[in-house]
Short mmCIF file of C-alpha atoms and ligand atoms in Angstrom, two decimals:
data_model
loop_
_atom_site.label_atom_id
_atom_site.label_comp_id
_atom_site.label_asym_id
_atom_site.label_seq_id
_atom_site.Cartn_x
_atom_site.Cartn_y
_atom_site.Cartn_z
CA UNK A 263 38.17 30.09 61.77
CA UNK A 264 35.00 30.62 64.89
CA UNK A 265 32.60 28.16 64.18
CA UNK A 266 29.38 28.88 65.64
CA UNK A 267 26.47 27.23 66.02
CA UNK A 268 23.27 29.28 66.27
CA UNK A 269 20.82 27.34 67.77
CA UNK A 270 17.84 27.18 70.31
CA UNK A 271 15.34 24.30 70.42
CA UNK A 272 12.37 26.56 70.67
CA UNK A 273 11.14 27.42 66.65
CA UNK A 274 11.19 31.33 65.94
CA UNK A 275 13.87 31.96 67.72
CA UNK A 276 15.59 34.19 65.81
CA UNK A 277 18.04 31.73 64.48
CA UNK A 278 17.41 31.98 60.52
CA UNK A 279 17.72 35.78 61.01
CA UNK A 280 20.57 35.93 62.94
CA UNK A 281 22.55 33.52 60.40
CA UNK A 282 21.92 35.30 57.82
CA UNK A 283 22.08 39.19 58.92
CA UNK A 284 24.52 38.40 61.49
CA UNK A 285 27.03 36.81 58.58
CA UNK A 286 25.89 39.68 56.24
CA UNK A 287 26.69 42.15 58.94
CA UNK A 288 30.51 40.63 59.08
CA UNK A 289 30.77 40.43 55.95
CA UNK A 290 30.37 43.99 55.36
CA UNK A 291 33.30 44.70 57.72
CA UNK A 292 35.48 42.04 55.62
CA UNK A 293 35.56 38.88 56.98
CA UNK A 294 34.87 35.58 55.61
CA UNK A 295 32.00 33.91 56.62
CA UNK A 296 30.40 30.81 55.34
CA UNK A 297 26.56 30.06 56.37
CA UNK A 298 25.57 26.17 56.64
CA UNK A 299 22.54 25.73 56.91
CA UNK A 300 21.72 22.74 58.26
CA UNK A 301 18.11 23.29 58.89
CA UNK A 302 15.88 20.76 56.23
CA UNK A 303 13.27 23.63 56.70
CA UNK A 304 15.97 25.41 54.36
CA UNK A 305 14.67 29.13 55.80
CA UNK A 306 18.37 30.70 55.53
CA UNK A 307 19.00 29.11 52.27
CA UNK A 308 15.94 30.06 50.74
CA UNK A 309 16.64 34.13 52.57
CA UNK A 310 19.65 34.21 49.68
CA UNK A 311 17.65 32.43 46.64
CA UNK A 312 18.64 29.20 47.04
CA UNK A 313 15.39 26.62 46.23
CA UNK A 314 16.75 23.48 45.93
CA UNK A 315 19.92 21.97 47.71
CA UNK A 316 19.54 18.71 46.75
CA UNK A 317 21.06 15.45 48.36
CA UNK A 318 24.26 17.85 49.72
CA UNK A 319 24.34 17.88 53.17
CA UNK A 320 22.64 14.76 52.97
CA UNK A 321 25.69 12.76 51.26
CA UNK A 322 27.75 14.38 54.22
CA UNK A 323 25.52 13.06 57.08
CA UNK A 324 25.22 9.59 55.16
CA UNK A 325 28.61 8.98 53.32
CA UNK A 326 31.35 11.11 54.83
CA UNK A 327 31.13 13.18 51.60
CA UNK A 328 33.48 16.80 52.43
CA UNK A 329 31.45 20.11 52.70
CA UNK A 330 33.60 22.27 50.21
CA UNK A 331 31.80 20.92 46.82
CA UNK A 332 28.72 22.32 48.19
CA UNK A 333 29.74 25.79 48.95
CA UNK A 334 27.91 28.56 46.69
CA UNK A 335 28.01 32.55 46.32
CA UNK A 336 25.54 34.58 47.64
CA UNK A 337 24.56 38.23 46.91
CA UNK A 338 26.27 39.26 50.19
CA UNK A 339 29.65 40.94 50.23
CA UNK A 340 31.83 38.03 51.74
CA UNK A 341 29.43 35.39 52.27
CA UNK A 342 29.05 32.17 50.63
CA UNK A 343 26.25 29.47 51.89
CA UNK A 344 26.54 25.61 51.91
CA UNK A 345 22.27 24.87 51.51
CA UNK A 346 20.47 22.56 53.22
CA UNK A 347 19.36 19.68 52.01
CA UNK A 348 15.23 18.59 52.29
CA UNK A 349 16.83 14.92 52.21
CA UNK A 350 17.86 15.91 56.25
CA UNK A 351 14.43 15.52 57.38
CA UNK A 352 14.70 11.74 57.66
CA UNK A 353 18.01 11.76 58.66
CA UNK A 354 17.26 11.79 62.58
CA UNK A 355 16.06 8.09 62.24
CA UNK A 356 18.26 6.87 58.96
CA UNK A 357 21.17 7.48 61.12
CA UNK A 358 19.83 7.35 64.86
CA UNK A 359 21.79 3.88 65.51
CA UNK A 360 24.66 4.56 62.97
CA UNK A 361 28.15 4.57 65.31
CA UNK A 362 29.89 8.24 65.37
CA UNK A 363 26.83 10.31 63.31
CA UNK A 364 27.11 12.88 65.91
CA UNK A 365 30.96 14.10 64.99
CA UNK A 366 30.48 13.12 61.24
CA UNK A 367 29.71 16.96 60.65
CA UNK A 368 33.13 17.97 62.79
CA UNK A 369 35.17 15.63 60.96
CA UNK A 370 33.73 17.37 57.59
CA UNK A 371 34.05 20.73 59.30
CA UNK A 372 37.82 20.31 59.85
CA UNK A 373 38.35 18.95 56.36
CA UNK A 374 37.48 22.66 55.13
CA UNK A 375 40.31 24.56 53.46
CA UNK A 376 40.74 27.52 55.96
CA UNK A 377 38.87 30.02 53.66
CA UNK A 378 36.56 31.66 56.11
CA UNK A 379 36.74 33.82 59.08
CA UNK A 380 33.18 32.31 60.45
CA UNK A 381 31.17 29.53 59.77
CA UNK A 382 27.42 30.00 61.18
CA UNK A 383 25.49 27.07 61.27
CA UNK A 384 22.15 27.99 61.11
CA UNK A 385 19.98 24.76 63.32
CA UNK A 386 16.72 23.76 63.08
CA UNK A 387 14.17 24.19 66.18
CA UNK A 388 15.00 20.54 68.15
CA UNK A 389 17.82 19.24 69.95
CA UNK A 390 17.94 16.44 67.53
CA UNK A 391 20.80 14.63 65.93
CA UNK A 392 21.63 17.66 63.49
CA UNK A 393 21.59 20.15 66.54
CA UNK A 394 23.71 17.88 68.63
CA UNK A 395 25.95 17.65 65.58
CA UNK A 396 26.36 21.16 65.22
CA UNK A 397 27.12 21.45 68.41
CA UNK A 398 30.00 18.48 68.30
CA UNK A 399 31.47 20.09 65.50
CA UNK A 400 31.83 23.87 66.44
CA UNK A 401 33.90 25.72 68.81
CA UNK A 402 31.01 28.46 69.87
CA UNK A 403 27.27 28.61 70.11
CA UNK A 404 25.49 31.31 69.66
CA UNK A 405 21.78 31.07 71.18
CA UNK A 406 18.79 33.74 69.85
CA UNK A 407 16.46 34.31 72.07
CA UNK A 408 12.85 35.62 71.30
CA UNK A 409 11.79 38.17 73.39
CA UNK A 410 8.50 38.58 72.81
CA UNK A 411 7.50 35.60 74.47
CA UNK A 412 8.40 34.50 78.36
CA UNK A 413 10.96 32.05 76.05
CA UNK A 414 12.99 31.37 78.85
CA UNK A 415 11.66 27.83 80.01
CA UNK A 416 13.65 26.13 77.59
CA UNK A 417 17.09 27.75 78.12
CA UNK A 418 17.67 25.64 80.69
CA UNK A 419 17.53 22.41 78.54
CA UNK A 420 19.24 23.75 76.19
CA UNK A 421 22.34 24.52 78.40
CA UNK A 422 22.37 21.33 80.03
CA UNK A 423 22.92 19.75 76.53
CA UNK A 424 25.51 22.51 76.02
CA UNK A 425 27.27 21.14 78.96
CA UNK A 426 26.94 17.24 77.91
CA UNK A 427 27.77 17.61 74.49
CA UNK A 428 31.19 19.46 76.13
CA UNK A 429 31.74 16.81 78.60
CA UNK A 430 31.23 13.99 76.19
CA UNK A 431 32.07 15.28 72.58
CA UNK A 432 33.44 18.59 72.24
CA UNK A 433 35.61 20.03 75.64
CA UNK A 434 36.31 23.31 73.99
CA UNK A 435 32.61 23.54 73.15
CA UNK A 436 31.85 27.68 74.27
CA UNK A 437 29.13 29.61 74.76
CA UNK A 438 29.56 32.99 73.08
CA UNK A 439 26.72 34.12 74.30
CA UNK A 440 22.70 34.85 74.23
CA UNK A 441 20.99 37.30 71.46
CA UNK A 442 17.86 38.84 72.55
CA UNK A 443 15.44 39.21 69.58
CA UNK A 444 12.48 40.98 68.01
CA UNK A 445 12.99 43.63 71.32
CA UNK A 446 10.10 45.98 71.49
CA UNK A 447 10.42 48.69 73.44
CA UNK A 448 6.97 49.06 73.72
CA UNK A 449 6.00 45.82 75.38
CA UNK A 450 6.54 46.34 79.09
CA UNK A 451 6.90 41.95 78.47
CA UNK A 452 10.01 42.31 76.14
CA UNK A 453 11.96 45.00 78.47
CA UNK A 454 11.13 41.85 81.25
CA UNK A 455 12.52 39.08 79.17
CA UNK A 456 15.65 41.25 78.53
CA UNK A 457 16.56 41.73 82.07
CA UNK A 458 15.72 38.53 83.46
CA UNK A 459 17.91 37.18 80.73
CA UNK A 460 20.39 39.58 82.07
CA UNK A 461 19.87 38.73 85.82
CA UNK A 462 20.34 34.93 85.04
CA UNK A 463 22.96 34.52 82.18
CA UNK A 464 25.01 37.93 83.34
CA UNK A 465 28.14 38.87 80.71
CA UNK A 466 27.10 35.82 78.57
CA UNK A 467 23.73 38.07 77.36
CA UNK A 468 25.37 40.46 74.16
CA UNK A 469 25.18 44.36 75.41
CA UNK A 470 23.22 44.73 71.80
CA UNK A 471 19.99 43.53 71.35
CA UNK A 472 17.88 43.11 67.80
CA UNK A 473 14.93 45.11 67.94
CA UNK A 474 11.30 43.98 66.20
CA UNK A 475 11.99 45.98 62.70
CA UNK A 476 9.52 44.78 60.10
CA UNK A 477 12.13 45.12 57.68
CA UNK A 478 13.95 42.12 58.32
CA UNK A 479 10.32 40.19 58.33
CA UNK A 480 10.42 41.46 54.87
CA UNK A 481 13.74 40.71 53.61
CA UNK A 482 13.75 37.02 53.08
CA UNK A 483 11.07 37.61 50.62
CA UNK A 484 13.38 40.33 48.32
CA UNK A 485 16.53 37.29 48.60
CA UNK A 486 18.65 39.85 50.42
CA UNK A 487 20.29 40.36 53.86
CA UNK A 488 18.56 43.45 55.78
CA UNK A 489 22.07 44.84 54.80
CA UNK A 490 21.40 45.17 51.32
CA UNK A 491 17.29 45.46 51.40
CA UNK A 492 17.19 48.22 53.82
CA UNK A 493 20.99 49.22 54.79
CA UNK A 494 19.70 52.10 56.79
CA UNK A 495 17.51 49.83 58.82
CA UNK A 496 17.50 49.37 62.54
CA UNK A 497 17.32 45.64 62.01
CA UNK A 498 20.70 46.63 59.81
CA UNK A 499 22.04 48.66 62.54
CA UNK A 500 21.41 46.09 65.28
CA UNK A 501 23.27 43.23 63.50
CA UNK A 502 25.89 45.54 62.76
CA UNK A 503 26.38 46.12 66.24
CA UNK A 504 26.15 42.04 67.00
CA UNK A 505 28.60 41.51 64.13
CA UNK A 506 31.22 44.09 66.19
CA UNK A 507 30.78 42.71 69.63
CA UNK A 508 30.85 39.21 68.01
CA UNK A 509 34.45 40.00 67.07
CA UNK A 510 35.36 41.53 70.52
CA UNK A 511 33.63 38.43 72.43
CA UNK A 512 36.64 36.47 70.61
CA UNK A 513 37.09 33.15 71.53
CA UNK A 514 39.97 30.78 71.69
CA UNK A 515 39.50 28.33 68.42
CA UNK A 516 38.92 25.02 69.44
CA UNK A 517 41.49 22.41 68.13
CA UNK A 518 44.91 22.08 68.38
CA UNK A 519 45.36 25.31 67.20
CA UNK A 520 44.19 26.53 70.76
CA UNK A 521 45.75 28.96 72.65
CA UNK A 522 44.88 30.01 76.31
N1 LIG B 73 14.06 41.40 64.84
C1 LIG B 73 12.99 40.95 64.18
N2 LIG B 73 11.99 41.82 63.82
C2 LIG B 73 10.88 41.38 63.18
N3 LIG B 73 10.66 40.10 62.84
C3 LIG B 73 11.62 39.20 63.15
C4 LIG B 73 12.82 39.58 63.82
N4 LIG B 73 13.57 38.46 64.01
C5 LIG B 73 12.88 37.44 63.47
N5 LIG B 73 11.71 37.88 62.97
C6 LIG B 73 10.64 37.07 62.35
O1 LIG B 73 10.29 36.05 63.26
C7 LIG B 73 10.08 34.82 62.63
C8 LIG B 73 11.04 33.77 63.20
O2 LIG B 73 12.37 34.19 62.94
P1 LIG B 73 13.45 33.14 62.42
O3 LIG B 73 12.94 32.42 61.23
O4 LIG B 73 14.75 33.86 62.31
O5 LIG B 73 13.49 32.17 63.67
P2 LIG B 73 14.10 30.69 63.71
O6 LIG B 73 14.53 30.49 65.12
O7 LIG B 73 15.09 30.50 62.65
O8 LIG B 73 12.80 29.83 63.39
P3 LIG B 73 12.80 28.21 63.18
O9 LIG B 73 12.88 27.65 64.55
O10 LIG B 73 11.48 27.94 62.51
O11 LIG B 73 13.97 27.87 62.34
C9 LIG B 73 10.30 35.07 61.15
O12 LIG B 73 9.06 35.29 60.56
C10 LIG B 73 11.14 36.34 61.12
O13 LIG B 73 10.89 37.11 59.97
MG1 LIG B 74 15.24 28.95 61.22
#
């Protein structure tokens, strides 16, 4: 099971989209995949119907509660989605001088039966306590990046606490790599942001980018993955092409289980 979290401090990332479509996408070509979403702005829950999760992740963060009980179907072929709870918001300063919060959501992550192919954990926009959990408590992380912005400023931060929450909770912690988003090929700016992101993070930027396609603005409204609301999409196409270089940018599991 590849655990990844999807994250990137800066908001509008890309992250909600790529959670969703990217886990749709695999899902399609018949894997498993389970989408947490562990954002209290509940964006990827609400994107498959889901209004209310209700205390659910909460009890996890708070009580040690396991994740399974709070797994639910959605409309995509082979994904199911553990919601987010609105209870999370507080839970940066409920549990800020709590002992261990940052590896509660590994512990709970390893308690899952081995159902899934992929969990995506879908993080909010900070490098909070929920990010830094997410990032404790999966293998990969997989980091959107907007490109219609210069959005590079903050990469840096965020790979520096990529490389402390490896040294100091999670060794095995990897970086499958960095998803250039909303690509327009008519901004002269985008093309830019694409190759410096190419020039500085080499191999570790995917080959496939996800090009601005209004149809997966549109999507979250209809309560379907662009691979059901507009199959024929590019925003369809694109994440099918993450979803296959995703499965050839394999990664070692992280565990005991590891092999090298
Ligand atoms: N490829 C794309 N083409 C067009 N619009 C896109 C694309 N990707 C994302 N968007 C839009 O950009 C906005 C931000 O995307 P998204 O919600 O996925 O980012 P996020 O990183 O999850 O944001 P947050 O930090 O608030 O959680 C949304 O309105 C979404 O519909
Ligand atoms: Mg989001």
């Amino acid at each position: 099971m590849r655990q990844i979290a999807v994250t990137n401090q800066k908001g509008g990332s890309g992250k909600t989209t790529t959670a969703v479509n990217l886990g749709a996408a695999l899902g399609e070509k018949g894997k498993r995949v389970l989408v947490l979403d562990l954002d209290p702005q509940a964006s990827a829950s609400a994107w498959f119907g889901v209004k209310d999760g209700g205390r659910g992740l909460l009890d996890v963060f708070a009580e040690g509660r396991p994740l399974a009980p709070l797994v639910q179907a959605t409309c995509a072929k082979g994904v199911e989605l553990i919601p987010a709870s609105p209870w999370l918001v507080g839970i940066e300063k409920a549990l800020a001088a709590e002992p261990g919060t940052e590896t509660i959501l590994r512990r709970a992550l390893e308690r899952l039966p081995p159902r899934w192919d992929f969990v995506l954990v879908d993080c909010p926009p900070s490098l909070g306590l929920l990010a830094v959990a997410a990032l404790a408590g999966c293998g990969e992380v997989l980091v959107p990046v907007e490109t219609r912005v210069m959005a590079l400023a903050g990469l840096a931060g965020l790979v520096q606490t990529v490389e402390r929450v490896r040294d100091r909770l999670n060794p095995s912690l990897r970086l499958t790599g960095l998803l250039a988003c909303r690509v327009d090929a008519r901004t002269r700016l985008s093309q830019d942001v694409v190759q410096t992101l190419r020039e500085r993070f080499g191999a570790d930027v995917f080959q496939t980018v996800i090009r601005e396609n209004v149809r997966l603005a549109e999507a979250p409204s209809f309560a379907k993955p662009i691979t059901i609301y507009d199959a024929r999409s590019s925003g369809a196409e694109d994440y099918r092409n993450a979803a296959a270089e995703l499965l050839k940018r394999d990664k070692p599991p992280q565990g005991k289980q590891r092999k090298r």
